[in-house]
mmCIF file of C-alpha atoms in Angstrom:
data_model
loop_
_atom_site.group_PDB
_atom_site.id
_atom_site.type_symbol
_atom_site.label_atom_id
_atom_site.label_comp_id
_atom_site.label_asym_id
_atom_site.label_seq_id
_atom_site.Cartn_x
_atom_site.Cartn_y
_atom_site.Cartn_z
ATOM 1 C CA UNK A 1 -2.034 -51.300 10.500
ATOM 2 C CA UNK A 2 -1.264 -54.085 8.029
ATOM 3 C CA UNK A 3 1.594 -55.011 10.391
ATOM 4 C CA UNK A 4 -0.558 -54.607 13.685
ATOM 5 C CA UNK A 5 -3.091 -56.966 12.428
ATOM 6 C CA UNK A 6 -1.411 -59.234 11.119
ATOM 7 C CA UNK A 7 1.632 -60.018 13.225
ATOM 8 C CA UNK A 8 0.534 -58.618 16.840
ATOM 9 C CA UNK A 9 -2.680 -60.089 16.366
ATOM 10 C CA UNK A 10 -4.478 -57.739 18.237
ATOM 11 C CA UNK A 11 -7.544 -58.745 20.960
ATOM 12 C CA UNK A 12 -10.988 -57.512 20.759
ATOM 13 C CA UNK A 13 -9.903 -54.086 23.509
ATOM 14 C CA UNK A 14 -7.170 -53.181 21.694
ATOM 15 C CA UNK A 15 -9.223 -53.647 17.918
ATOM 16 C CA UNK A 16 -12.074 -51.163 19.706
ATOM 17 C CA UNK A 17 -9.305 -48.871 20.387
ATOM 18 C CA UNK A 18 -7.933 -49.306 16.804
ATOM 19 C CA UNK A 19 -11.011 -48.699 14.964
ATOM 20 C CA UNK A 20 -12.368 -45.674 17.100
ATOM 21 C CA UNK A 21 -8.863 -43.082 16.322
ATOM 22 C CA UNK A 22 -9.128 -44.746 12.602
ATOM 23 C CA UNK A 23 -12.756 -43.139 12.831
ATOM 24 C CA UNK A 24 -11.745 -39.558 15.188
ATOM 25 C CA UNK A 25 -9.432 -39.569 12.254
ATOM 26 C CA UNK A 26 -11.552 -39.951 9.719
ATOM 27 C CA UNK A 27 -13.986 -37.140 11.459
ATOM 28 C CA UNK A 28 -11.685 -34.912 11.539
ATOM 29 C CA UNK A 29 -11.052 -35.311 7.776
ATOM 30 C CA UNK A 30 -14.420 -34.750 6.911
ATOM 31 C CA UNK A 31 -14.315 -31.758 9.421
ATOM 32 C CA UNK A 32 -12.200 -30.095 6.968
ATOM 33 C CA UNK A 33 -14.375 -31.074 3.910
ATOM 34 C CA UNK A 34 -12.187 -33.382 3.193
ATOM 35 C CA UNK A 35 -12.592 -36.970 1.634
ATOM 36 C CA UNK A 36 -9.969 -39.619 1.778
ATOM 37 C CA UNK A 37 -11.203 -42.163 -1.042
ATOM 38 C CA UNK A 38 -8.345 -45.032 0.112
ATOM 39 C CA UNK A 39 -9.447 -45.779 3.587
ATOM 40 C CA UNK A 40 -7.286 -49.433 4.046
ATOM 41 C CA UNK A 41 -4.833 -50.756 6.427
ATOM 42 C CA UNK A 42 -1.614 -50.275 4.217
ATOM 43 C CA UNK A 43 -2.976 -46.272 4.248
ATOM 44 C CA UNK A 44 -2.548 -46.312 8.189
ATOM 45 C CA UNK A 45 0.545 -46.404 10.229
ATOM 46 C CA UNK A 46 1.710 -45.659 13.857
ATOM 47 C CA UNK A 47 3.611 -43.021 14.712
ATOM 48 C CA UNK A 48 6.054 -44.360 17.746
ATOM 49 C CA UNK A 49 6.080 -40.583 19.106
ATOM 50 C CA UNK A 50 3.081 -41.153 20.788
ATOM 51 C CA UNK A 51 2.058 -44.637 19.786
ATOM 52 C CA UNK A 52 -1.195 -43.446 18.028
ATOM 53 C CA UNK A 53 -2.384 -44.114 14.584
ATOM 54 C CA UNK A 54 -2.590 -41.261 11.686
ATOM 55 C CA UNK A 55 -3.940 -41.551 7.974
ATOM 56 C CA UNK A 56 -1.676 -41.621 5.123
ATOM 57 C CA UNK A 57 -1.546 -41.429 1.536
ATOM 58 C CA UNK A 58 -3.963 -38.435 0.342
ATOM 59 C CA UNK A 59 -3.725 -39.406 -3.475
ATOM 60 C CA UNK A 60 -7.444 -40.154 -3.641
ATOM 61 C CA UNK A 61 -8.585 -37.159 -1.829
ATOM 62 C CA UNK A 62 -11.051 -34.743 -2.691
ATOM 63 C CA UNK A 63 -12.246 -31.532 -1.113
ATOM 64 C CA UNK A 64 -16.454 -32.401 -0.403
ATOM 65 C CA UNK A 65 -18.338 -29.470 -1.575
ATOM 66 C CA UNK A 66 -21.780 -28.323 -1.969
ATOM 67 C CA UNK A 67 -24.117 -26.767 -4.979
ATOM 68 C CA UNK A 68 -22.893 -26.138 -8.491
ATOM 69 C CA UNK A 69 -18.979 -27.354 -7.998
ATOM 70 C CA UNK A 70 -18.448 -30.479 -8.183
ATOM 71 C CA UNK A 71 -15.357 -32.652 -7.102
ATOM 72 C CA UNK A 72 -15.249 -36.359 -7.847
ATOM 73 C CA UNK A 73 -14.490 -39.846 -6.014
ATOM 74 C CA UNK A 74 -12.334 -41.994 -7.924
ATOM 75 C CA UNK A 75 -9.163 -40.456 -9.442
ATOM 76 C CA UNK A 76 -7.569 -42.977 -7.170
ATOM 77 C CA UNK A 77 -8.684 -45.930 -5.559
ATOM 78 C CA UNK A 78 -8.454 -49.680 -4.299
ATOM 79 C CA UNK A 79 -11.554 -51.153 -5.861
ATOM 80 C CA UNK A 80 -12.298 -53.838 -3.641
ATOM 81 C CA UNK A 81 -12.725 -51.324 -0.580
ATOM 82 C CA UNK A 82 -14.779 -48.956 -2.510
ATOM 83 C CA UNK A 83 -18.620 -48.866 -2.632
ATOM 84 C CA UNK A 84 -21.390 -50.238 -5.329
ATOM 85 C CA UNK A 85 -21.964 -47.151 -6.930
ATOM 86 C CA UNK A 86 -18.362 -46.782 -7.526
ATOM 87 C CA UNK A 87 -18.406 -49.920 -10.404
ATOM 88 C CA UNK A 88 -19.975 -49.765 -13.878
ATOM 89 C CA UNK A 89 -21.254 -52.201 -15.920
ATOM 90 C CA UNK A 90 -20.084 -51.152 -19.278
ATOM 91 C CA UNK A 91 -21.675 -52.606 -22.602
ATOM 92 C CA UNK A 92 -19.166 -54.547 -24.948
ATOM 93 C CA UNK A 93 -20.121 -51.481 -27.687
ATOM 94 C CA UNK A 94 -19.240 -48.922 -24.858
ATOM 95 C CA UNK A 95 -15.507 -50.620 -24.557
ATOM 96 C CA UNK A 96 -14.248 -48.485 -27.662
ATOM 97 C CA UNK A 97 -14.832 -45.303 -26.367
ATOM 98 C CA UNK A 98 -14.267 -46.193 -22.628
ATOM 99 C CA UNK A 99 -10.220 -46.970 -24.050
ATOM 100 C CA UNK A 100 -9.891 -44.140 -26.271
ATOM 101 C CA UNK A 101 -10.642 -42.058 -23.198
ATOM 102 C CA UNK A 102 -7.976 -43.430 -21.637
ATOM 103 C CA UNK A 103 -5.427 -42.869 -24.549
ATOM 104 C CA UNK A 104 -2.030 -40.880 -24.286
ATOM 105 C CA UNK A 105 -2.171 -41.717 -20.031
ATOM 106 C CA UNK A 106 1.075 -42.472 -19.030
ATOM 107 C CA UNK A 107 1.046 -44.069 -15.620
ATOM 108 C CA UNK A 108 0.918 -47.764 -16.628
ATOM 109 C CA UNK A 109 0.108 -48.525 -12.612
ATOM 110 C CA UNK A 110 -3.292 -46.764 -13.456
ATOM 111 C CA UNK A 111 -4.062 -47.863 -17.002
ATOM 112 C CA UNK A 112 -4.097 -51.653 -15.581
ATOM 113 C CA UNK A 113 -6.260 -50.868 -12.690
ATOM 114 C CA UNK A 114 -8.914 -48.855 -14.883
ATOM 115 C CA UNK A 115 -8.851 -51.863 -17.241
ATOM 116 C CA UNK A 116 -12.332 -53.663 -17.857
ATOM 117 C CA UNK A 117 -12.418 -56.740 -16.052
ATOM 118 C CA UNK A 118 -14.578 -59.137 -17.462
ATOM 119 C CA UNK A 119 -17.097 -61.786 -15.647
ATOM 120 C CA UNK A 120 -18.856 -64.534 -17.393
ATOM 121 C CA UNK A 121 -22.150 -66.239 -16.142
ATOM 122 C CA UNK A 122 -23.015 -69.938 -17.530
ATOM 123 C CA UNK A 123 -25.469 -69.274 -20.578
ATOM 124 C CA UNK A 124 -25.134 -65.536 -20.490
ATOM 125 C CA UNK A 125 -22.951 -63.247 -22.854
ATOM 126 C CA UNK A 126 -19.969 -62.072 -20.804
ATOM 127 C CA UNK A 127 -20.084 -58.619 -18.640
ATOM 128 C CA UNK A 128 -17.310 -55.866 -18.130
ATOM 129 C CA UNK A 129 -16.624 -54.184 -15.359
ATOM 130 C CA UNK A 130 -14.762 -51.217 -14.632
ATOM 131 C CA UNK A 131 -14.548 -48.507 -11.452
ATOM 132 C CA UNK A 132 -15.982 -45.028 -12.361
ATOM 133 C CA UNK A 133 -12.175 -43.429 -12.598
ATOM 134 C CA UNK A 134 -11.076 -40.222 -14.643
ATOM 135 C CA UNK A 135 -8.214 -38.757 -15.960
ATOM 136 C CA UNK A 136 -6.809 -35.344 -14.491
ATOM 137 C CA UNK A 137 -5.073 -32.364 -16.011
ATOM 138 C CA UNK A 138 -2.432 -30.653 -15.070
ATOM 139 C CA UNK A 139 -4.260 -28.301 -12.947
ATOM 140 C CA UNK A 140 -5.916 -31.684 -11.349
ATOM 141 C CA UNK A 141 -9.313 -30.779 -12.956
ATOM 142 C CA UNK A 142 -11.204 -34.107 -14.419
ATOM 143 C CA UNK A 143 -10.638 -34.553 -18.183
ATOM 144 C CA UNK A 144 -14.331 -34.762 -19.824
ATOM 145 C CA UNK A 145 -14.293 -35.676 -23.163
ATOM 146 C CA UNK A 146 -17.559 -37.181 -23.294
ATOM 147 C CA UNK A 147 -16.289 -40.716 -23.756
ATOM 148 C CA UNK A 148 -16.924 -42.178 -20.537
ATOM 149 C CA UNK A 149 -20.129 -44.398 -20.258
ATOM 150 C CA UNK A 150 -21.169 -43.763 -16.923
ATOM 151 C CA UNK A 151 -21.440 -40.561 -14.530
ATOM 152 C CA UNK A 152 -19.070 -39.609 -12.287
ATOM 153 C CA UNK A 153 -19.448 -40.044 -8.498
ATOM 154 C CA UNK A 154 -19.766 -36.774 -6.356
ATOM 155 C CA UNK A 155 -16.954 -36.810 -3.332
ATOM 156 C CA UNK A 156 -18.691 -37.051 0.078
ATOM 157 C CA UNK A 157 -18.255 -38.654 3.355
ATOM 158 C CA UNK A 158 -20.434 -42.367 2.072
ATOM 159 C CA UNK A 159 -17.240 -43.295 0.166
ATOM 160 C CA UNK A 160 -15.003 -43.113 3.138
ATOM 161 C CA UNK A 161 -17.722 -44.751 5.629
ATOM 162 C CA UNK A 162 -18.045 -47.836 3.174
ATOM 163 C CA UNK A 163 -14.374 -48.314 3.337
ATOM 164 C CA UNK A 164 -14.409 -47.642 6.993
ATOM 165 C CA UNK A 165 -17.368 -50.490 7.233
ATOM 166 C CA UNK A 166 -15.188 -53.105 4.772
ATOM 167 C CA UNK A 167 -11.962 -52.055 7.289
ATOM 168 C CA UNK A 168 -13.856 -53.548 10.463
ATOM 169 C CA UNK A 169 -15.412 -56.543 8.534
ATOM 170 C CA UNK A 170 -11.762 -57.298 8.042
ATOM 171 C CA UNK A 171 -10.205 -56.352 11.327
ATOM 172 C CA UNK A 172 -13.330 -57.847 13.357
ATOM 173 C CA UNK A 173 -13.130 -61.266 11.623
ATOM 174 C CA UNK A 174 -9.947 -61.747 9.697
ATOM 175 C CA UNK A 175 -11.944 -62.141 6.427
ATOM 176 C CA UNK A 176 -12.061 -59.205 3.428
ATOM 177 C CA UNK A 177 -15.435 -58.461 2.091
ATOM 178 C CA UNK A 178 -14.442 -58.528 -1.298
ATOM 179 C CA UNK A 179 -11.573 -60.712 -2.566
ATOM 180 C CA UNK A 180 -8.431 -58.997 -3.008
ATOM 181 C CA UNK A 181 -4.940 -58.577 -4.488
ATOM 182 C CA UNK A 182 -2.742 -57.629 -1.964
ATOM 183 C CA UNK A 183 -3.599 -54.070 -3.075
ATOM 184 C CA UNK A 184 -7.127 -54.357 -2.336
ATOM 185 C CA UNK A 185 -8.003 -54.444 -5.364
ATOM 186 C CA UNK A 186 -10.724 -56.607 -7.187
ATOM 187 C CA UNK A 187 -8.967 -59.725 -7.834
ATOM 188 C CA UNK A 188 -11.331 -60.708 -10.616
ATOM 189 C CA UNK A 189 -14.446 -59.803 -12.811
ATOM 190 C CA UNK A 190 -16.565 -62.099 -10.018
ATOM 191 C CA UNK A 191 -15.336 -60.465 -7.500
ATOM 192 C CA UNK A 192 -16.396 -56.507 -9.220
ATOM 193 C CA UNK A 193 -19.742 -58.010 -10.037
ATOM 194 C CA UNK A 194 -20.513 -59.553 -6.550
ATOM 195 C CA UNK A 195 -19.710 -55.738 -5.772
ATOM 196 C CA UNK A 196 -21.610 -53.949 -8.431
ATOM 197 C CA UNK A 197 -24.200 -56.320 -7.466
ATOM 198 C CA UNK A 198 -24.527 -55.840 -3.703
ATOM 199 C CA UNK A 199 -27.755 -55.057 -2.213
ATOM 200 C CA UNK A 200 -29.261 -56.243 -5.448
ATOM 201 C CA UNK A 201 -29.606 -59.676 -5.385
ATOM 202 C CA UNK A 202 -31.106 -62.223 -2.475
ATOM 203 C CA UNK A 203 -27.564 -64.044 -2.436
ATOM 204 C CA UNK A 204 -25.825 -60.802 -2.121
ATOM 205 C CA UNK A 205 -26.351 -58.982 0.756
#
């Protein structure tokens, strides 16, 4: 979709036509109790079989379950598509224990996107912010080690319409919501406060 967007510049008909499979797409996922958790336009593609778009890239996924079990949003993600309630504000004391939860994890990819970002206000101490992630084991269970200073976010079908929302801000007026690295993620500690912050504040929406 990246490619669509960008270099067949597609008019308003053809960006209603877009966005509705993106969403039949979408339905269908969360037919199957399903979450996707990476809803962007590098995560869609078109298949030239029949010229219709599919979803890719299930590495955020969770199964969306009821009662007692509980499945998580966040093992994965692309902060600056992903909801409020998916950032913490972490305390500068909480900063030891949020890294030592995140010692011995390999993937260096991940350990720089979990990283606390930091965003400083003139005459205020400076804030950190970081996405409510976790590690997995090798069964693909969450690691709880009681580190973590915030809760983890239940897996349901608001994570995926936020992202679907921030997808047709984009598409419908060639701006991102949130700045971005070409990744979609948060390009700074401004840009994950303006998120944490949403909803909040009279200049945020």
């Amino acid at each position: 979709l990246h490619h669509i967007f960008y270099q067949e510049q597609p008019k308003i008909d053809a960006m209603r036509e877009i966005l509705r499979q993106v969403f039949e797409a979408v339905k269908h996922l969360h037919g199957q109790k399903l979450m996707h958790g990476d809803i962007k336009m590098l995560n869609i593609v078109r298949f030239r079989i029949d010229n219709r778009l599919r979803l890719i890239d299930l590495d955020a996924s969770a199964r969306i379950v009821r009662g007692q079990e509980e499945t998580f949003a966040g093992v994965k993600f692309s902060s600056a598509i992903l909801p409020p309630e998916m950032i913490e504000k972490i305390e500068t004391d909480q900063i030891d224990d949020f890294n030592a939860y995140w010692e011995g994890e390999e993937d260096e990819v991940l350990i720089e996107k979990v990283a606390p970002k930091i965003y400083k206000e003139p005459g205020k101490l400076k804030s950190h912010y970081v996405v409510k992630s976790f590690r997995t084991d090798e069964e693909g269970k969450h690691v709880d080690t009681g580190l973590l200073p915030y809760r983890l976010v239940r897996a349901s079908e608001n994570i995926d319409l936020w992202s679907l929302g921030v997808l047709a801000f984009t598409l419908l007026t060639g701006e991102t919501l949130i700045p971005s690295t070409r990744d979609d993620d948060c390009a700074s500690g401004a840009d994950m406060h303006l998120l944490h912050s949403w909803g909040t504040q009279p200049e945020v929406l």
